[in-house]
């Protein structure tokens, strides 16, 4: 059972469970309200390793399942975080992939580098920096603009 505050949401559980080696059934996790299984996100022990999500906050420990907790499955790359949209890790705001210059990481060998160091920048004003890139990101008092 996960410590308070380290639980995944149902959506996050899909990625976290897959990262832990779990599998989906019909492209989804098994969701239920069970008293005899852990609360939140967990993976079945055994060959199938099906990913489950228990909405019962009073679930119980069960040796047939392994709870998947937030602090146990972080993205392994510095300055990165889990991205539900891409089912992978992405660089946090202000950082980009050293391989692609985008926020989504391409592999476990990719790194997140400062977006300020990632591209040659053109003139700096007191409140904006313009970069040659594709994405637009707003950062407090600074605007990073990418050109095609």
CSV table of C-alpha atoms in Angstrom, one decimal:
chain,number,residue,atom,x,y,z
A,1,UNK,CA,0.0,0.0,0.0
A,2,UNK,CA,1.4,3.4,-1.0
A,3,UNK,CA,2.1,6.1,1.6
A,4,UNK,CA,-0.3,9.0,1.7
A,5,UNK,CA,0.4,11.5,-1.1
A,6,UNK,CA,2.4,9.0,-3.3
A,7,UNK,CA,-0.6,7.4,-5.1
A,8,UNK,CA,-1.1,7.7,-8.9
A,9,UNK,CA,-4.3,8.8,-10.5
A,10,UNK,CA,-6.1,6.3,-12.7
A,11,UNK,CA,-4.6,7.9,-15.8
A,12,UNK,CA,-1.1,8.0,-14.4
A,13,UNK,CA,-1.5,4.4,-13.3
A,14,UNK,CA,-1.5,3.2,-17.0
A,15,UNK,CA,2.0,4.6,-17.6
A,16,UNK,CA,3.4,3.8,-14.1
A,17,UNK,CA,2.1,0.2,-14.4
A,18,UNK,CA,3.7,-0.2,-17.9
A,19,UNK,CA,6.9,1.2,-16.6
A,20,UNK,CA,6.9,-1.4,-13.8
A,21,UNK,CA,6.5,-4.2,-16.4
A,22,UNK,CA,2.7,-4.5,-16.2
A,23,UNK,CA,0.3,-5.2,-19.1
A,24,UNK,CA,-3.0,-3.8,-20.1
A,25,UNK,CA,-6.2,-5.7,-21.0
A,26,UNK,CA,-7.9,-4.5,-24.2
A,27,UNK,CA,-5.7,-1.4,-24.0
A,28,UNK,CA,-6.9,-0.5,-20.5
A,29,UNK,CA,-6.2,-1.3,-16.9
A,30,UNK,CA,-8.6,-3.3,-14.7
A,31,UNK,CA,-10.5,-0.9,-12.5
A,32,UNK,CA,-12.6,-1.9,-9.5
A,33,UNK,CA,-13.7,-1.5,-5.9
A,34,UNK,CA,-12.1,-4.3,-4.0
A,35,UNK,CA,-11.6,-4.7,-0.2
A,36,UNK,CA,-9.0,-7.5,-0.6
A,37,UNK,CA,-6.6,-5.7,-3.0
A,38,UNK,CA,-4.4,-2.7,-2.4
A,39,UNK,CA,-5.8,0.8,-3.0
A,40,UNK,CA,-4.8,2.8,-6.1
A,41,UNK,CA,-2.4,1.4,-8.7
A,42,UNK,CA,-1.0,-2.1,-8.5
A,43,UNK,CA,0.3,-4.9,-10.7
A,44,UNK,CA,-0.6,-8.6,-10.4
A,45,UNK,CA,2.3,-10.9,-9.5
A,46,UNK,CA,2.8,-13.8,-11.9
A,47,UNK,CA,3.1,-14.2,-15.6
A,48,UNK,CA,0.4,-11.8,-16.9
A,49,UNK,CA,1.3,-8.8,-14.7
A,50,UNK,CA,-2.0,-7.1,-15.3
A,51,UNK,CA,-2.3,-3.5,-14.2
A,52,UNK,CA,-5.1,-2.7,-11.8
A,53,UNK,CA,-6.6,0.4,-10.2
A,54,UNK,CA,-8.6,0.1,-7.0
A,55,UNK,CA,-10.9,3.0,-6.2
A,56,UNK,CA,-11.5,1.7,-2.7
A,57,UNK,CA,-9.4,3.9,-0.4
A,58,UNK,CA,-9.6,1.2,2.3
A,59,UNK,CA,-8.0,-1.6,0.2
A,60,UNK,CA,-5.7,-4.0,2.0
A,61,UNK,CA,-2.3,-5.4,1.5
A,62,UNK,CA,-2.2,-8.6,-0.7
A,63,UNK,CA,0.9,-10.5,-1.5
A,64,UNK,CA,-0.5,-11.5,-4.9
A,65,UNK,CA,-0.1,-7.8,-6.0
A,66,UNK,CA,2.6,-5.1,-6.0
A,67,UNK,CA,1.5,-1.5,-5.3
A,68,UNK,CA,2.9,1.1,-7.7
A,69,UNK,CA,3.7,4.3,-5.8
A,70,UNK,CA,4.8,7.6,-7.2
A,71,UNK,CA,8.2,7.8,-5.4
A,72,UNK,CA,9.1,4.3,-6.6
A,73,UNK,CA,8.8,4.9,-10.4
A,74,UNK,CA,10.1,8.3,-11.2
A,75,UNK,CA,11.5,9.2,-14.6
A,76,UNK,CA,15.2,8.4,-14.5
A,77,UNK,CA,16.4,11.5,-16.3
A,78,UNK,CA,17.3,14.7,-14.3
A,79,UNK,CA,14.8,17.6,-14.8
A,80,UNK,CA,12.1,15.2,-16.2
A,81,UNK,CA,8.7,14.1,-15.2
A,82,UNK,CA,6.1,11.6,-16.3
A,83,UNK,CA,4.0,12.5,-19.2
A,84,UNK,CA,0.6,10.8,-19.5
A,85,UNK,CA,0.0,12.3,-23.0
A,86,UNK,CA,3.1,10.6,-24.5
A,87,UNK,CA,3.2,7.6,-22.1
A,88,UNK,CA,6.8,8.4,-21.3
A,89,UNK,CA,9.0,11.0,-19.7
A,90,UNK,CA,9.2,14.6,-20.7
A,91,UNK,CA,11.5,17.4,-19.7
A,92,UNK,CA,10.1,19.8,-17.1
A,93,UNK,CA,9.2,23.4,-18.2
A,94,UNK,CA,12.4,25.3,-19.1
A,95,UNK,CA,14.2,22.2,-20.3
A,96,UNK,CA,14.2,20.3,-23.6
A,97,UNK,CA,15.5,17.0,-25.0
A,98,UNK,CA,19.2,17.2,-26.0
A,99,UNK,CA,18.3,15.0,-29.0
A,100,UNK,CA,15.3,16.7,-30.5
A,101,UNK,CA,14.9,20.1,-28.8
A,102,UNK,CA,11.4,19.1,-27.8
A,103,UNK,CA,10.1,18.3,-24.3
A,104,UNK,CA,9.3,14.6,-24.9
A,105,UNK,CA,12.3,12.4,-24.3
A,106,UNK,CA,13.2,9.9,-27.1
A,107,UNK,CA,15.0,7.2,-25.0
A,108,UNK,CA,16.5,6.4,-21.7
A,109,UNK,CA,19.8,7.9,-23.0
A,110,UNK,CA,18.3,11.3,-23.8
A,111,UNK,CA,18.9,14.2,-21.4
A,112,UNK,CA,17.0,17.3,-20.5
A,113,UNK,CA,19.1,20.4,-21.0
A,114,UNK,CA,18.2,24.1,-20.3
A,115,UNK,CA,16.1,25.5,-23.1
A,116,UNK,CA,18.3,28.6,-22.8
A,117,UNK,CA,21.4,26.6,-23.7
A,118,UNK,CA,19.6,24.4,-26.3
A,119,UNK,CA,19.5,26.8,-29.3
A,120,UNK,CA,21.3,29.8,-30.6
A,121,UNK,CA,19.4,32.8,-29.5
A,122,UNK,CA,18.8,36.0,-31.3
A,123,UNK,CA,18.7,39.4,-29.5
A,124,UNK,CA,17.6,39.5,-25.9
A,125,UNK,CA,15.2,42.2,-24.6
A,126,UNK,CA,14.3,42.9,-21.0
A,127,UNK,CA,11.3,40.5,-21.2
A,128,UNK,CA,11.8,38.1,-24.0
A,129,UNK,CA,14.3,35.8,-25.7
A,130,UNK,CA,13.7,34.4,-29.2
A,131,UNK,CA,15.0,31.0,-30.1
A,132,UNK,CA,15.0,29.0,-33.3
A,133,UNK,CA,12.7,26.1,-32.5
A,134,UNK,CA,9.1,24.9,-33.0
A,135,UNK,CA,7.3,25.2,-29.7
A,136,UNK,CA,6.2,28.2,-27.8
A,137,UNK,CA,6.5,28.3,-24.0
A,138,UNK,CA,5.6,31.0,-21.6
A,139,UNK,CA,7.9,31.5,-18.7
A,140,UNK,CA,7.2,34.1,-16.1
A,141,UNK,CA,8.4,37.5,-17.5
A,142,UNK,CA,10.1,35.7,-20.5
A,143,UNK,CA,8.7,34.3,-23.7
A,144,UNK,CA,10.5,31.6,-25.7
A,145,UNK,CA,9.4,31.7,-29.3
A,146,UNK,CA,10.4,29.1,-31.9
A,147,UNK,CA,10.7,30.0,-35.6
A,148,UNK,CA,10.3,27.5,-38.4
